[in-house]
mmCIF file with all atom_site columns, C-alpha atoms in Angstrom:
data_model
loop_
_atom_site.group_PDB
_atom_site.id
_atom_site.type_symbol
_atom_site.label_atom_id
_atom_site.label_alt_id
_atom_site.label_comp_id
_atom_site.label_asym_id
_atom_site.label_entity_id
_atom_site.label_seq_id
_atom_site.pdbx_PDB_ins_code
_atom_site.Cartn_x
_atom_site.Cartn_y
_atom_site.Cartn_z
_atom_site.occupancy
_atom_site.B_iso_or_equiv
_atom_site.pdbx_formal_charge
_atom_site.auth_seq_id
_atom_site.auth_comp_id
_atom_site.auth_asym_id
_atom_site.auth_atom_id
_atom_site.pdbx_PDB_model_num
ATOM 1   C CA . MET A 1 1   ? 108.699 123.291 99.056  1.00 50.00 ? 1157 MET A CA 1
ATOM 2   C CA . LYS A 1 2   ? 109.035 119.703 98.689  1.00 53.00 ? 1158 LYS A CA 1
ATOM 3   C CA . THR A 1 3   ? 107.034 116.783 100.284 1.00 56.00 ? 1159 THR A CA 1
ATOM 4   C CA . PHE A 1 4   ? 108.124 113.783 101.757 1.00 57.00 ? 1160 PHE A CA 1
ATOM 5   C CA . LEU A 1 5   ? 106.275 110.347 102.176 1.00 58.00 ? 1161 LEU A CA 1
ATOM 6   C CA . ASN A 1 6   ? 106.621 108.621 104.909 1.00 57.00 ? 1162 ASN A CA 1
ATOM 7   C CA . PHE A 1 7   ? 108.012 105.085 104.827 1.00 52.00 ? 1163 PHE A CA 1
ATOM 8   C CA . ALA A 1 8   ? 108.343 102.486 107.812 1.00 49.00 ? 1164 ALA A CA 1
ATOM 9   C CA . PRO A 1 9   ? 111.529 102.829 109.225 1.00 49.00 ? 1165 PRO A CA 1
ATOM 10  C CA . MET A 1 10  ? 114.557 100.959 106.902 1.00 60.00 ? 1166 MET A CA 1
ATOM 11  C CA . LYS A 1 11  ? 115.327 97.942  109.145 1.00 69.00 ? 1167 LYS A CA 1
ATOM 12  C CA . GLN A 1 12  ? 117.012 96.041  105.533 1.00 80.00 ? 1168 GLN A CA 1
ATOM 13  C CA . GLU A 1 13  ? 116.458 97.075  102.233 1.00 88.00 ? 1169 GLU A CA 1
ATOM 14  C CA . ARG A 1 14  ? 113.260 96.895  100.197 1.00 90.00 ? 1170 ARG A CA 1
ATOM 15  C CA . VAL A 1 15  ? 112.736 93.354  97.667  1.00 91.00 ? 1171 VAL A CA 1
ATOM 16  C CA . ILE A 1 16  ? 111.932 95.287  94.064  1.00 93.00 ? 1172 ILE A CA 1
ATOM 17  C CA . SER A 1 17  ? 110.077 92.902  91.842  1.00 94.00 ? 1173 SER A CA 1
ATOM 18  C CA . ALA A 1 18  ? 107.995 92.905  89.124  1.00 95.00 ? 1174 ALA A CA 1
ATOM 19  C CA . TYR A 1 19  ? 105.203 91.327  88.029  1.00 95.00 ? 1175 TYR A CA 1
ATOM 20  C CA . LYS A 1 20  ? 105.148 89.343  85.103  1.00 95.00 ? 1176 LYS A CA 1
ATOM 21  C CA . THR A 1 21  ? 106.542 91.133  82.015  1.00 96.00 ? 1177 THR A CA 1
ATOM 22  C CA . TYR A 1 22  ? 104.834 94.552  82.365  1.00 95.00 ? 1178 TYR A CA 1
ATOM 23  C CA . PHE A 1 23  ? 107.614 96.556  83.682  1.00 96.00 ? 1179 PHE A CA 1
ATOM 24  C CA . ARG A 1 24  ? 110.717 94.652  81.760  1.00 96.00 ? 1180 ARG A CA 1
ATOM 25  C CA . ASP A 1 25  ? 108.936 95.340  78.179  1.00 96.00 ? 1181 ASP A CA 1
ATOM 26  C CA . PHE A 1 26  ? 108.428 98.668  79.111  1.00 96.00 ? 1182 PHE A CA 1
ATOM 27  C CA . ILE A 1 27  ? 112.630 99.091  80.144  1.00 97.00 ? 1183 ILE A CA 1
ATOM 28  C CA . ASN A 1 28  ? 113.368 97.853  77.059  1.00 97.00 ? 1184 ASN A CA 1
ATOM 29  C CA . THR A 1 29  ? 112.087 100.315 75.049  1.00 96.00 ? 1185 THR A CA 1
ATOM 30  C CA . LEU A 1 30  ? 114.028 103.092 76.815  1.00 97.00 ? 1186 LEU A CA 1
ATOM 31  C CA . THR A 1 31  ? 117.365 104.351 75.957  1.00 97.00 ? 1187 THR A CA 1
ATOM 32  C CA . ASP A 1 32  ? 120.155 103.211 78.267  1.00 97.00 ? 1188 ASP A CA 1
ATOM 33  C CA . PRO A 1 33  ? 120.200 106.564 79.791  1.00 97.00 ? 1189 PRO A CA 1
ATOM 34  C CA . GLU A 1 34  ? 116.443 106.711 80.454  1.00 97.00 ? 1190 GLU A CA 1
ATOM 35  C CA . ALA A 1 35  ? 116.372 102.956 81.724  1.00 97.00 ? 1191 ALA A CA 1
ATOM 36  C CA . ARG A 1 36  ? 119.205 103.993 84.118  1.00 97.00 ? 1192 ARG A CA 1
ATOM 37  C CA . LYS A 1 37  ? 117.629 106.992 85.489  1.00 97.00 ? 1193 LYS A CA 1
ATOM 38  C CA . VAL A 1 38  ? 114.063 104.287 85.895  1.00 97.00 ? 1194 VAL A CA 1
ATOM 39  C CA . PHE A 1 39  ? 116.952 102.380 87.933  1.00 96.00 ? 1195 PHE A CA 1
ATOM 40  C CA . TYR A 1 40  ? 118.565 104.902 89.978  1.00 96.00 ? 1196 TYR A CA 1
ATOM 41  C CA . ILE A 1 41  ? 114.938 106.070 91.303  1.00 95.00 ? 1197 ILE A CA 1
ATOM 42  C CA . ILE A 1 42  ? 114.171 102.400 91.787  1.00 95.00 ? 1198 ILE A CA 1
ATOM 43  C CA . ASP A 1 43  ? 117.507 102.228 94.102  1.00 93.00 ? 1199 ASP A CA 1
ATOM 44  C CA . MET A 1 44  ? 115.851 104.984 95.991  1.00 92.00 ? 1200 MET A CA 1
ATOM 45  C CA . LEU A 1 45  ? 112.854 103.054 96.935  1.00 91.00 ? 1201 LEU A CA 1
ATOM 46  C CA . LYS A 1 46  ? 115.227 99.869  97.653  1.00 91.00 ? 1202 LYS A CA 1
ATOM 47  C CA . THR A 1 47  ? 117.543 101.413 100.361 1.00 89.00 ? 1203 THR A CA 1
ATOM 48  C CA . GLN A 1 48  ? 115.637 105.480 100.967 1.00 89.00 ? 1204 GLN A CA 1
ATOM 49  C CA . GLU A 1 49  ? 112.793 105.899 104.253 1.00 83.00 ? 1205 GLU A CA 1
ATOM 50  C CA . ARG A 1 50  ? 111.797 108.396 102.895 1.00 85.00 ? 1206 ARG A CA 1
ATOM 51  C CA . ILE A 1 51  ? 111.629 109.904 99.089  1.00 90.00 ? 1207 ILE A CA 1
ATOM 52  C CA . SER A 1 52  ? 110.868 112.865 97.402  1.00 92.00 ? 1208 SER A CA 1
ATOM 53  C CA . SER A 1 53  ? 107.469 113.641 95.937  1.00 92.00 ? 1209 SER A CA 1
ATOM 54  C CA . LYS A 1 54  ? 109.388 114.725 92.634  1.00 93.00 ? 1210 LYS A CA 1
ATOM 55  C CA . PHE A 1 55  ? 110.503 111.144 92.114  1.00 95.00 ? 1211 PHE A CA 1
ATOM 56  C CA . VAL A 1 56  ? 107.424 109.228 94.065  1.00 95.00 ? 1212 VAL A CA 1
ATOM 57  C CA . LYS A 1 57  ? 103.516 110.148 94.130  1.00 94.00 ? 1213 LYS A CA 1
ATOM 58  C CA . TYR A 1 58  ? 100.821 108.373 95.642  1.00 95.00 ? 1214 TYR A CA 1
ATOM 59  C CA . ILE A 1 59  ? 97.761  107.771 92.982  1.00 95.00 ? 1215 ILE A CA 1
ATOM 60  C CA . ARG A 1 60  ? 95.383  105.771 94.487  1.00 95.00 ? 1216 ARG A CA 1
ATOM 61  C CA . ASP A 1 61  ? 93.853  102.359 95.327  1.00 95.00 ? 1217 ASP A CA 1
ATOM 62  C CA . GLU A 1 62  ? 97.662  101.580 97.276  1.00 95.00 ? 1218 GLU A CA 1
ATOM 63  C CA . ILE A 1 63  ? 99.053  102.428 93.953  1.00 96.00 ? 1219 ILE A CA 1
ATOM 64  C CA . TYR A 1 64  ? 102.316 104.732 93.633  1.00 96.00 ? 1220 TYR A CA 1
ATOM 65  C CA . GLU A 1 65  ? 103.884 106.089 90.629  1.00 95.00 ? 1221 GLU A CA 1
ATOM 66  C CA . LEU A 1 66  ? 107.649 105.985 90.253  1.00 96.00 ? 1222 LEU A CA 1
ATOM 67  C CA . ARG A 1 67  ? 108.632 109.500 88.301  1.00 95.00 ? 1223 ARG A CA 1
ATOM 68  C CA . ALA A 1 68  ? 111.645 109.819 86.150  1.00 96.00 ? 1224 ALA A CA 1
ATOM 69  C CA . GLU A 1 69  ? 112.815 112.174 83.492  1.00 95.00 ? 1225 GLU A CA 1
ATOM 70  C CA . HIS A 1 70  ? 115.779 112.581 81.267  1.00 95.00 ? 1226 HIS A CA 1
ATOM 71  C CA . ASN A 1 71  ? 116.265 115.035 78.246  1.00 94.00 ? 1227 ASN A CA 1
ATOM 72  C CA . ARG A 1 72  ? 112.591 116.329 79.009  1.00 92.00 ? 1228 ARG A CA 1
ATOM 73  C CA . ASN A 1 73  ? 111.076 112.896 78.607  1.00 94.00 ? 1229 ASN A CA 1
ATOM 74  C CA . ILE A 1 74  ? 108.835 111.597 81.262  1.00 94.00 ? 1230 ILE A CA 1
ATOM 75  C CA . PHE A 1 75  ? 108.711 108.432 82.672  1.00 96.00 ? 1231 PHE A CA 1
ATOM 76  C CA . ARG A 1 76  ? 105.995 106.487 84.972  1.00 96.00 ? 1232 ARG A CA 1
ATOM 77  C CA . VAL A 1 77  ? 106.178 102.863 86.530  1.00 97.00 ? 1233 VAL A CA 1
ATOM 78  C CA . PHE A 1 78  ? 102.837 101.845 88.981  1.00 97.00 ? 1234 PHE A CA 1
ATOM 79  C CA . PHE A 1 79  ? 103.924 99.745  91.818  1.00 96.00 ? 1235 PHE A CA 1
ATOM 80  C CA . ILE A 1 80  ? 102.664 98.420  95.110  1.00 96.00 ? 1236 ILE A CA 1
ATOM 81  C CA . PHE A 1 81  ? 103.941 97.817  98.401  1.00 93.00 ? 1237 PHE A CA 1
ATOM 82  C CA . ASP A 1 82  ? 103.481 94.025  99.190  1.00 93.00 ? 1238 ASP A CA 1
ATOM 83  C CA . GLU A 1 83  ? 103.623 92.778  102.886 1.00 87.00 ? 1239 GLU A CA 1
ATOM 84  C CA . GLY A 1 84  ? 105.121 96.384  103.729 1.00 75.00 ? 1240 GLY A CA 1
ATOM 85  C CA . ASN A 1 85  ? 108.531 95.807  102.025 1.00 81.00 ? 1241 ASN A CA 1
ATOM 86  C CA . ILE A 1 86  ? 108.207 94.158  98.909  1.00 82.00 ? 1242 ILE A CA 1
ATOM 87  C CA . VAL A 1 87  ? 107.998 96.689  95.990  1.00 86.00 ? 1243 VAL A CA 1
ATOM 88  C CA . ILE A 1 88  ? 105.933 95.218  92.869  1.00 92.00 ? 1244 ILE A CA 1
ATOM 89  C CA . LEU A 1 89  ? 106.505 97.074  89.575  1.00 94.00 ? 1245 LEU A CA 1
ATOM 90  C CA . PHE A 1 90  ? 103.877 97.185  87.134  1.00 94.00 ? 1246 PHE A CA 1
ATOM 91  C CA . ASN A 1 91  ? 102.672 99.263  84.142  1.00 93.00 ? 1247 ASN A CA 1
ATOM 92  C CA . GLY A 1 92  ? 105.358 102.484 82.812  1.00 94.00 ? 1248 GLY A CA 1
ATOM 93  C CA . PHE A 1 93  ? 104.859 104.572 80.069  1.00 95.00 ? 1249 PHE A CA 1
ATOM 94  C CA . GLN A 1 94  ? 106.002 107.538 78.289  1.00 93.00 ? 1250 GLN A CA 1
ATOM 95  C CA . LYS A 1 95  ? 104.291 110.453 79.797  1.00 88.00 ? 1251 LYS A CA 1
ATOM 96  C CA . LYS A 1 96  ? 103.378 112.745 76.824  1.00 84.00 ? 1252 LYS A CA 1
ATOM 97  C CA . SER A 1 97  ? 100.403 115.108 78.726  1.00 83.00 ? 1253 SER A CA 1
ATOM 98  C CA . GLN A 1 98  ? 100.257 116.889 82.001  1.00 81.00 ? 1254 GLN A CA 1
ATOM 99  C CA . LYS A 1 99  ? 97.796  114.586 83.662  1.00 85.00 ? 1255 LYS A CA 1
ATOM 100 C CA . THR A 1 100 ? 98.525  110.801 83.817  1.00 87.00 ? 1256 THR A CA 1
ATOM 101 C CA . PRO A 1 101 ? 96.233  109.114 81.814  1.00 91.00 ? 1257 PRO A CA 1
ATOM 102 C CA . GLN A 1 102 ? 93.061  107.238 83.348  1.00 94.00 ? 1258 GLN A CA 1
ATOM 103 C CA . ASN A 1 103 ? 94.085  104.180 80.974  1.00 94.00 ? 1259 ASN A CA 1
ATOM 104 C CA . GLU A 1 104 ? 97.233  104.035 82.565  1.00 94.00 ? 1260 GLU A CA 1
ATOM 105 C CA . ILE A 1 105 ? 95.904  103.772 85.975  1.00 95.00 ? 1261 ILE A CA 1
ATOM 106 C CA . ASN A 1 106 ? 92.635  102.065 85.397  1.00 96.00 ? 1262 ASN A CA 1
ATOM 107 C CA . LYS A 1 107 ? 95.755  99.337  83.862  1.00 95.00 ? 1263 LYS A CA 1
ATOM 108 C CA . ALA A 1 108 ? 97.729  99.382  87.175  1.00 96.00 ? 1264 ALA A CA 1
ATOM 109 C CA . ILE A 1 109 ? 94.569  98.994  89.511  1.00 96.00 ? 1265 ILE A CA 1
ATOM 110 C CA . GLN A 1 110 ? 93.787  95.866  86.978  1.00 96.00 ? 1266 GLN A CA 1
ATOM 111 C CA . LEU A 1 111 ? 97.397  94.169  87.478  1.00 96.00 ? 1267 LEU A CA 1
ATOM 112 C CA . LYS A 1 112 ? 97.304  94.829  91.284  1.00 96.00 ? 1268 LYS A CA 1
ATOM 113 C CA . LYS A 1 113 ? 94.292  93.354  91.752  1.00 96.00 ? 1269 LYS A CA 1
ATOM 114 C CA . GLU A 1 114 ? 95.507  90.138  89.112  1.00 96.00 ? 1270 GLU A CA 1
ATOM 115 C CA . TYR A 1 115 ? 98.239  90.119  91.553  1.00 95.00 ? 1271 TYR A CA 1
ATOM 116 C CA . TYR A 1 116 ? 96.805  89.495  95.052  1.00 94.00 ? 1272 TYR A CA 1
ATOM 117 C CA . ALA A 1 117 ? 94.052  86.897  92.919  1.00 96.00 ? 1273 ALA A CA 1
ATOM 118 C CA . GLY A 1 118 ? 97.580  84.903  91.968  1.00 92.00 ? 1274 GLY A CA 1
ATOM 119 C CA . LYS A 1 119 ? 98.988  85.187  95.702  1.00 84.00 ? 1275 LYS A CA 1
#
């Protein structure tokens, strides 16, 4: 059974932005097909009111995980919602174990703190 995250009704597309260069640095390490898969899910975040937990999972402390898979390779990108409509993309990584590494979660939490401190 798939679960869905409920977001506010879509009045317009969400604005997607990346904090500093963390996301760009990550996406540049991927092959074109891998990057396309990540951007496909980002497009879903941009336009869809509800998204399957197969693609997005709440982690903690207002941080979500975008989940992409291509040819048995698993990729994750952390993000937050800012002012209800803006998605801020943080660090990304290739997942190599069953659990999301705690150091990656901690990095995302730190980036979130930096982001809000700089606003």
